[in-house]
Coordinates of C-alpha atoms and ligand atoms in Angstrom, one line a residue:
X1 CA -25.3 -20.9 7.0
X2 CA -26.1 -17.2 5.8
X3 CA -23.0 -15.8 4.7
X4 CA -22.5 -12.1 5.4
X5 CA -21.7 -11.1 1.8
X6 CA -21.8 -12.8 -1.6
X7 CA -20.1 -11.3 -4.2
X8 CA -23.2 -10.1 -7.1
X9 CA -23.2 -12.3 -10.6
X10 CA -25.3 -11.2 -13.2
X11 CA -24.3 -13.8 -15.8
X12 CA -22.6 -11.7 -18.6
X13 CA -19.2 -11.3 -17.0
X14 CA -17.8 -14.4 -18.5
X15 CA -19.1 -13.8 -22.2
X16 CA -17.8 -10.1 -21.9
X17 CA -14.2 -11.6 -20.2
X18 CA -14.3 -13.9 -23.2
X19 CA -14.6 -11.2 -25.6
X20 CA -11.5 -9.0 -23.8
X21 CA -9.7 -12.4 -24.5
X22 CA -10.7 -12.7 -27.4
X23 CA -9.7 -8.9 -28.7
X24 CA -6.0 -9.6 -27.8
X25 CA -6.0 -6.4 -25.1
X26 CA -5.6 -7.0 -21.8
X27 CA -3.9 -4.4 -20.1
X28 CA -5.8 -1.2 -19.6
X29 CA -7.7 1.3 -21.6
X30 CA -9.2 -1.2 -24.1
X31 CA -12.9 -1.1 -25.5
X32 CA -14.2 -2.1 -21.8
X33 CA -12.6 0.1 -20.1
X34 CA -14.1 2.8 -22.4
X35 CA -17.4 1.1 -22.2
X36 CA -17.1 1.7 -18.3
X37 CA -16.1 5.0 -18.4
X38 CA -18.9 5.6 -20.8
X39 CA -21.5 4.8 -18.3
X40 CA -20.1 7.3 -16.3
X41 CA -19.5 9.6 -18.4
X42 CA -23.4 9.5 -19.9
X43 CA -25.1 7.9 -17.0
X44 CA -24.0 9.9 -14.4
X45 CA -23.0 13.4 -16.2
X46 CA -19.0 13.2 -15.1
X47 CA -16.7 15.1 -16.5
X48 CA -14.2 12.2 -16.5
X49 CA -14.4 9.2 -15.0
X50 CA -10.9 6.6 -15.2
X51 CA -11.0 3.3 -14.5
X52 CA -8.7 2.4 -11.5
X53 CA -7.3 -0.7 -9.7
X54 CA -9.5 -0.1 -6.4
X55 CA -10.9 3.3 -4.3
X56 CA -7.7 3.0 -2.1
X57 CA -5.7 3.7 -5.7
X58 CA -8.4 6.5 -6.7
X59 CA -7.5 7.9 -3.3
X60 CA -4.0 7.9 -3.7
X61 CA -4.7 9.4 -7.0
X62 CA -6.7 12.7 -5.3
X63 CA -3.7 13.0 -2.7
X64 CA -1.5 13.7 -5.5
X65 CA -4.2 15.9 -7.3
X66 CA -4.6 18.3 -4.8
X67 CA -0.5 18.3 -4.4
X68 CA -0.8 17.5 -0.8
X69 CA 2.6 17.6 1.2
X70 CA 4.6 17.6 4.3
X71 CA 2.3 19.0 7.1
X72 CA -0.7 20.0 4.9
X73 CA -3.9 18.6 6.9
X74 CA -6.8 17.5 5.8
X75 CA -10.1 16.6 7.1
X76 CA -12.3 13.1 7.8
X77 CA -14.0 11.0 10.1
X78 CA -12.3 8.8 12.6
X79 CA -15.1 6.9 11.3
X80 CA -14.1 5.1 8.2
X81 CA -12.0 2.8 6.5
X82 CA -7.7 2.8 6.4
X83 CA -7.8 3.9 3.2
X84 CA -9.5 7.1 3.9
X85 CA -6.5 8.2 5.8
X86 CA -4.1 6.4 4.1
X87 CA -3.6 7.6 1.1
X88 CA -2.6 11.5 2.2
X89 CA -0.4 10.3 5.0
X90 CA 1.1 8.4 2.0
X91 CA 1.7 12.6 0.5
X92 CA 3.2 13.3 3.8
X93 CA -0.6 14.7 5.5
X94 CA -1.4 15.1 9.0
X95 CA -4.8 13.6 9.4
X96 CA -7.5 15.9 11.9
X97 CA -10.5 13.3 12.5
X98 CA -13.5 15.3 13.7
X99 CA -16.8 13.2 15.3
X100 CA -19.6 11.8 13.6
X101 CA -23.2 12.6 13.7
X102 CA -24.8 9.3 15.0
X103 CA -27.9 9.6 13.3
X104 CA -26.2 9.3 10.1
X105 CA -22.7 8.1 11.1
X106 CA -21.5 10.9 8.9
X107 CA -19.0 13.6 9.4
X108 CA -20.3 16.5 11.8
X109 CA -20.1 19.6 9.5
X110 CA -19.8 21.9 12.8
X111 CA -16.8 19.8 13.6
X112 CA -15.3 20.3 10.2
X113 CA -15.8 23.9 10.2
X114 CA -14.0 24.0 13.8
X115 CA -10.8 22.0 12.8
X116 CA -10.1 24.2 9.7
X117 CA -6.4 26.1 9.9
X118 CA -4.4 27.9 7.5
X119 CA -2.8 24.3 6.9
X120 CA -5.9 22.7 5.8
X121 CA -6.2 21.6 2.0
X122 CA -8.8 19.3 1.1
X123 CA -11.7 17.6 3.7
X124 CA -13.0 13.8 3.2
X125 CA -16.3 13.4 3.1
X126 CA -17.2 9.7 3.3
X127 CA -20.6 8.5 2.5
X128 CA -21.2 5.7 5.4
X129 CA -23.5 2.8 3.8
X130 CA -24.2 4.8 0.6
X131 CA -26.2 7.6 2.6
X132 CA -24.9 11.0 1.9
X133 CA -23.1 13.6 3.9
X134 CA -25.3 16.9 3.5
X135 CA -23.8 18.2 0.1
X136 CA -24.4 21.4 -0.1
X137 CA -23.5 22.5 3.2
X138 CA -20.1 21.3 3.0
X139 CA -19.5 22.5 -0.1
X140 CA -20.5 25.6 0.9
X141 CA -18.1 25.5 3.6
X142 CA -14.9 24.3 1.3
X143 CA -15.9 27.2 -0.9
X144 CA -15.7 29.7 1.6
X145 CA -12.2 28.3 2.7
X146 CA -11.1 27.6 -0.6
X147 CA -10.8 23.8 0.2
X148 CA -10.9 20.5 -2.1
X149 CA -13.8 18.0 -1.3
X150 CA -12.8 15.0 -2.3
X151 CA -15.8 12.5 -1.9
X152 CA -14.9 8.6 -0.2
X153 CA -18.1 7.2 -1.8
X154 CA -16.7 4.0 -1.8
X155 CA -20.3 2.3 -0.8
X156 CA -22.2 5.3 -2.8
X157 CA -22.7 4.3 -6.5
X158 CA -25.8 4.7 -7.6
X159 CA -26.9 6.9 -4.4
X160 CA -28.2 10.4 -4.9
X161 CA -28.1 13.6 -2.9
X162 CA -30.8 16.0 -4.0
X163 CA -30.8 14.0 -7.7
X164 CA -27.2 14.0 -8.0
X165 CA -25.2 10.7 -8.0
X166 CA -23.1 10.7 -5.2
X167 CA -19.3 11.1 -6.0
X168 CA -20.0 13.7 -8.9
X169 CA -20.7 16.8 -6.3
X170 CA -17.2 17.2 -4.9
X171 CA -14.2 18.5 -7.0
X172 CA -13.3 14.9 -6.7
X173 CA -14.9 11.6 -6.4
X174 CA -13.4 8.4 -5.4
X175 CA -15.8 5.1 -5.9
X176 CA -14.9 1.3 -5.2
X177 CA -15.7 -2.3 -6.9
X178 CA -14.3 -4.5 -4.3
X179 CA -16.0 -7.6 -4.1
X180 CA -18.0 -6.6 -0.8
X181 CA -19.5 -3.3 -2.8
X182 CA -22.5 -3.1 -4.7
X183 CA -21.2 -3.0 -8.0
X184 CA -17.9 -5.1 -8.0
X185 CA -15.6 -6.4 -10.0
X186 CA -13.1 -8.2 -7.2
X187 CA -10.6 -5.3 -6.8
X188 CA -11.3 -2.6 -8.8
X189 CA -12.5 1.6 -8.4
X190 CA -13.0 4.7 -10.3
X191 CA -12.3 8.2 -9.5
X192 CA -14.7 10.8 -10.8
X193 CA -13.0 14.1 -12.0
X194 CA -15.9 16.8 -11.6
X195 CA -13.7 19.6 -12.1
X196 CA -11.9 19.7 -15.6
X197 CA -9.0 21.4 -14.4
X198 CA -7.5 17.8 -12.9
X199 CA -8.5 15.9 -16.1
X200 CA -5.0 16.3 -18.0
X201 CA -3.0 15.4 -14.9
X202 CA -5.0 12.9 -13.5
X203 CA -4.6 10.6 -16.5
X204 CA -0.9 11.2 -16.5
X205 CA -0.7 10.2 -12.7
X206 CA -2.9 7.0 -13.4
X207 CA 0.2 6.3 -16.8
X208 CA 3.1 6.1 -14.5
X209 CA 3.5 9.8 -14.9
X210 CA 3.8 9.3 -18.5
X211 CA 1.4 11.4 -21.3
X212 CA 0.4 8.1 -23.1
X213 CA -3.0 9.2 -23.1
X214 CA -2.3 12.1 -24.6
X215 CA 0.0 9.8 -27.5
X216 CA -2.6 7.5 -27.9
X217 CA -5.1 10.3 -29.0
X218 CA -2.7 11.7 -31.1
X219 CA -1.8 15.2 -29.4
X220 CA 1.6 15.0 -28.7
X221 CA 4.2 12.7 -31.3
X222 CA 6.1 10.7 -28.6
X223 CA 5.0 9.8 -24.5
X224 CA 7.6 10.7 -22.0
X225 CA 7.7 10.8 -18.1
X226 CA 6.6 14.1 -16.9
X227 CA 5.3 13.9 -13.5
X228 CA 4.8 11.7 -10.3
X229 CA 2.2 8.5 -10.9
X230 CA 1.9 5.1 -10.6
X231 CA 0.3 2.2 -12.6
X232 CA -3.3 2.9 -11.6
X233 CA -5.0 1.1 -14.4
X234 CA -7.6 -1.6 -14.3
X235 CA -7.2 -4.0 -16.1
X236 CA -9.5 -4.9 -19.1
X237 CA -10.6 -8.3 -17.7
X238 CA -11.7 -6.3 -15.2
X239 CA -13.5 -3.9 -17.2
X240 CA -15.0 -6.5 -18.6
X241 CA -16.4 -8.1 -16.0
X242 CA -17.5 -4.8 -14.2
X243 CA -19.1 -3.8 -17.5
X244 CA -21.6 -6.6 -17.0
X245 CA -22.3 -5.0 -13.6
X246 CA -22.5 -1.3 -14.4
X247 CA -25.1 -2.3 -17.3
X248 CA -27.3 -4.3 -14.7
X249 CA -27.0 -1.4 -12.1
X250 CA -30.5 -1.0 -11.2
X251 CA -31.6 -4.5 -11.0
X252 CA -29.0 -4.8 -8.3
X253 CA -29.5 -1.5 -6.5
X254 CA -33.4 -2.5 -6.2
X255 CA -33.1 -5.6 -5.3
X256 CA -31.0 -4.3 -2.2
X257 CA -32.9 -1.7 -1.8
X258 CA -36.0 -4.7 -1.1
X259 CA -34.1 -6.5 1.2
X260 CA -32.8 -3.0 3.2
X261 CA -37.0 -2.6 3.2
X262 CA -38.1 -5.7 4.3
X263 CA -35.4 -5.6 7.4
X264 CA -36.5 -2.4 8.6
X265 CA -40.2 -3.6 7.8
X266 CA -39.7 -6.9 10.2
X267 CA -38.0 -4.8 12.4
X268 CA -40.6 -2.4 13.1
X269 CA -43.6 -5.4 13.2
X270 CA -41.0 -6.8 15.9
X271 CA -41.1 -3.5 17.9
X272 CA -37.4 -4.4 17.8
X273 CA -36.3 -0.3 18.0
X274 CA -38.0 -0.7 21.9
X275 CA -34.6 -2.6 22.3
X276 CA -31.9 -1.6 19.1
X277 CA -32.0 2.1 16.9
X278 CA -32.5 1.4 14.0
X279 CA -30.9 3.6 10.9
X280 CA -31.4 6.7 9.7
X281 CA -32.2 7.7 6.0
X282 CA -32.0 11.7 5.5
X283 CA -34.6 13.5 3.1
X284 CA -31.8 14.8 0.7
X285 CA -30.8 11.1 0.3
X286 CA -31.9 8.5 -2.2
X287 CA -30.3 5.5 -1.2
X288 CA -28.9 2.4 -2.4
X289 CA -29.2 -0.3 -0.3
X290 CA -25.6 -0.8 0.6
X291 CA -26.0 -2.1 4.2
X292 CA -28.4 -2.4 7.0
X293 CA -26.9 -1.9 10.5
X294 CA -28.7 -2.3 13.4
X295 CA -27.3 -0.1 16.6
X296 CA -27.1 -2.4 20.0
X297 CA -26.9 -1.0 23.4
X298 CA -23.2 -1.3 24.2
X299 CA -20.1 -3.3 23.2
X300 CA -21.1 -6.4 25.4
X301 CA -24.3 -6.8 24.2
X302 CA -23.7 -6.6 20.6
X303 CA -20.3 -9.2 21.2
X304 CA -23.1 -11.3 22.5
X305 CA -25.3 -11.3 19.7
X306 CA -23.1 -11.7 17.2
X307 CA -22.2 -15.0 19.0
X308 CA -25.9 -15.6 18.9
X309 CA -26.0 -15.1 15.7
X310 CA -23.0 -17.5 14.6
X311 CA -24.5 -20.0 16.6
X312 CA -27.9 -20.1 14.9
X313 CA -26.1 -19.9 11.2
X314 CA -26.2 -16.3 10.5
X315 CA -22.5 -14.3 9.8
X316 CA -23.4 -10.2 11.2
X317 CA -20.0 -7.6 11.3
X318 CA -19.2 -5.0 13.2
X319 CA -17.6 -1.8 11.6
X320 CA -14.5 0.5 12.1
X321 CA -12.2 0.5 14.8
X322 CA -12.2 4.6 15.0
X323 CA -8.7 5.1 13.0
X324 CA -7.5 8.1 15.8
X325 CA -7.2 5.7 18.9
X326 CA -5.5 3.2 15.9
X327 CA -1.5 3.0 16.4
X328 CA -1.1 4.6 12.8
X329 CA -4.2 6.9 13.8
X330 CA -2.5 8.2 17.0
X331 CA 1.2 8.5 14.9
X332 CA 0.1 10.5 11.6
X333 CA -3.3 12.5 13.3
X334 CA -5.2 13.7 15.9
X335 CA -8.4 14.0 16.8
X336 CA -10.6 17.1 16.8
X337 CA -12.8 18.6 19.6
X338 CA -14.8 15.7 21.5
X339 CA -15.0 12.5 20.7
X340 CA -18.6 12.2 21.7
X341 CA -20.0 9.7 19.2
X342 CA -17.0 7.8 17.1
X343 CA -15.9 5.6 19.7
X344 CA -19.7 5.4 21.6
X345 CA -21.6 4.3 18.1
X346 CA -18.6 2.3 16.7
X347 CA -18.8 -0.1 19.9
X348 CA -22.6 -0.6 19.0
X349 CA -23.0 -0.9 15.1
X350 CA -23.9 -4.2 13.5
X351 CA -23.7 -5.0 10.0
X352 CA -26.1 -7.9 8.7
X353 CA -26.1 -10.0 5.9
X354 CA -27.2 -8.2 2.4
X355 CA -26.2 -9.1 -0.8
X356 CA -27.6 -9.8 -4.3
X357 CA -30.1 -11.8 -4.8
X358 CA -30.3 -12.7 -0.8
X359 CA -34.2 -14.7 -0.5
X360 CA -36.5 -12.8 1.7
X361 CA -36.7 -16.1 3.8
X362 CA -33.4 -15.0 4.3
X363 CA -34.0 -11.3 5.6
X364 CA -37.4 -13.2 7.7
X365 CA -34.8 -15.8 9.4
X366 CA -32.3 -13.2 10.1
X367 CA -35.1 -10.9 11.8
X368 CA -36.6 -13.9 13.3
X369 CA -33.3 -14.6 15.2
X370 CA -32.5 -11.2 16.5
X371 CA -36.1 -10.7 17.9
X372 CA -35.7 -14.3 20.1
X373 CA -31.9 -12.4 20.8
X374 CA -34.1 -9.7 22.4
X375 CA -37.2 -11.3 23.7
X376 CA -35.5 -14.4 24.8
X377 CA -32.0 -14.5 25.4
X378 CA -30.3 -11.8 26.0
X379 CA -28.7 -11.3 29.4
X380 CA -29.9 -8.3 30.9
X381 CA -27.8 -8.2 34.0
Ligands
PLP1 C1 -14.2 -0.2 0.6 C2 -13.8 1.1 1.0 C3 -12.6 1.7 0.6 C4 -11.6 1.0 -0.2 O1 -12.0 0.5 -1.4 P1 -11.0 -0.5 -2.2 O2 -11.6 -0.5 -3.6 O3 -11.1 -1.8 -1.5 O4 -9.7 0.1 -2.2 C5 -12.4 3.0 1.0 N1 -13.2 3.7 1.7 C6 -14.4 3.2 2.2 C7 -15.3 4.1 3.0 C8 -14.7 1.9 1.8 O5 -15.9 1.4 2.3

């Protein structure tokens, strides 16, 4: 059985757990935690980066940033994961969810442009399997409406859009370490400040609304409750276990990065994209090897090959449920001009199997079984 995801190891998380323990700090903003925000810090030129429980809570955090309230809207794809949406309706936001391009599965920026209305504070870019939205042009756009970008590049670390990490371009970035994520650490996220005027204020939302921080450091002589927030910390045996990650970084991005190759590689030998698309990397993008999908015909075909699949051992996904034509979806948004693509390309996406150190007889097999799918089985009635 090839599972569809295994959580990446690299070997250090239980000396550096070990070591948390053995420092007597386990709640937030120890030495690990610092370690971790380090490497953002110097690896990936943030301004700030703060250690959070999970992307969903980093989200949450940029809602309350950008003081969104009662009938502000803001901007997405229908195209993306709950949290996405979640976390402004949370502020009171009206959702718009504009389409998707489906060469890229991103965000249309013509779409984005179109819902913009005098209410509009903040669009959500979301990087679909760590490729990038095109940057510049959208932050050209927020610019000239004086909006927040807030990046969702939950599957993005370590991806690049003209050189620059993704999650660092926005005012905001909002990154994840679930356990299906590159980099992981079970739950856990980060949010990226990239614009120093949120960096005060975003620590005090992430201390329960308290100034801590600002005790800890010394600057002010006792910590009080002086705005909205929540305990958004992660914890240090988090930290320590993610540190291991963070520090092996590029041994894991490659080594997806060789498995994404040698899928598309097989794929093409097969003359498999005669029969499936295949996806999409745009020139501005360096990826990171965060998923390879494969793009069916229609919703009964790929139902069929995912039972194919199953059958022969191997565990493939399929992705998003468009959140607008979702009962929460239909209750705190709408959708935006046409939905042309969203619901088309949702029905035919397949996610397969890639993970850390997955064996290329693994990727082969996999390949193997949807080319006798294709040239064998599949019912073409
Ligand atoms: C995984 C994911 C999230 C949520 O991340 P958590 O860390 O699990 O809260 C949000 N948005 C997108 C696009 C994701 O893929």
């Amino acid at each position: 059985m090839i599972p569809f995801n295994i959580p990446a190891i690299t070997g250090k998380e239980t000396d550096y757990i070990k070591e948390a323990i053995a420092l007597n700090h386990l709640s937030g903003d120890g030495i690990f935690t610092k370690k971790c925000s380090d490497w953002f810090e110097s690896r990936l030129h943030v301004k700030r980066a703060l250690m959070t429980t999970s992307c969903t809570h980093s989200l949450e955090m940029c809602a309350i940033l950008a003081d969104i309230g009662d009938g502000d809207e803001v901007i997405m794809p229908s195209f993306t994961f709950v949290s996405t949406a979640n976390a402004f309706v949370l502020r009171g936001a009206k959702v718009v969810f504009v389409d998707i391009d489906p060469l890229t599965m991103n965000m249309d920026l013509k779409e984005v442009v179109r819902a913009i209305t005098s209410k509009t504070k903040a669009i959500i870019p979301v990087h679909y399997a760590g490729n990038s939205c095109d940057m510049d042009k959208l932050m050209n756009i927020a610019e000239h409406y004086n909006l927040l970008v807030i990046e969702d590049a939950a599957q993005a670390i370590m991806s690049e859009y003209h050189n620059k990490p993704l999650g660092t371009i926005g005012h905001l970035g909002c990154i994840s370490f679930h356990e299906t994520k590159n980099l992981n650490c079970g739950e856990g996220g980060a949010l990226l400040i990239n614009d120093s005027r949120f960096i005060d204020r975003a620590e005090i939302i992430r201390e329960k609304g308290t100034n801590r921080s600002k005790f800890y450091r010394g600057e002010v002589d006792k910590y009080s409750w002086v705005d909205i927030g929540s305990s958004y910390l992660m914890s240090e045996l988090n930290a320590a276990f993610l540190y291991a990650q963070l520090i092996n970084a590029e041994t894991i991005t490659y080594n997806r990065i060789n498995n994404w190759n040698l899928y598309h590689e097989l794929f093409h030998e097969y003359s498999l994209n005669d029969y499936i698309e295949l996806p999409m990397i745009p020139t501005y993008n360096k990826p990171n090897g965060h998923m390879y999908y494969i793009k069916t015909t229609h919703l009964v075909e790929r139902t069929e090959l995912i039972q194919y699949l199953r059958a022969n051992g191997v565990y493939s996904v399929f992705h998003y449920v468009p959140l607008h034509s979702s009962p929460l979806g239909r209750k705190y948004g709408f959708f935006s001009g046409e939905d042309q693509y969203t619901t088309r390309e949702s029905e035919r996406i397949l996610r397969l199997p890639l993970f850390y150190g997955m064996s290329a007889n693994d990727v082969k097999y996999i390949s193997e079984m949807v080319n006798r799918y294709y040239k064998f089985v599949r019912s073409t009635s």
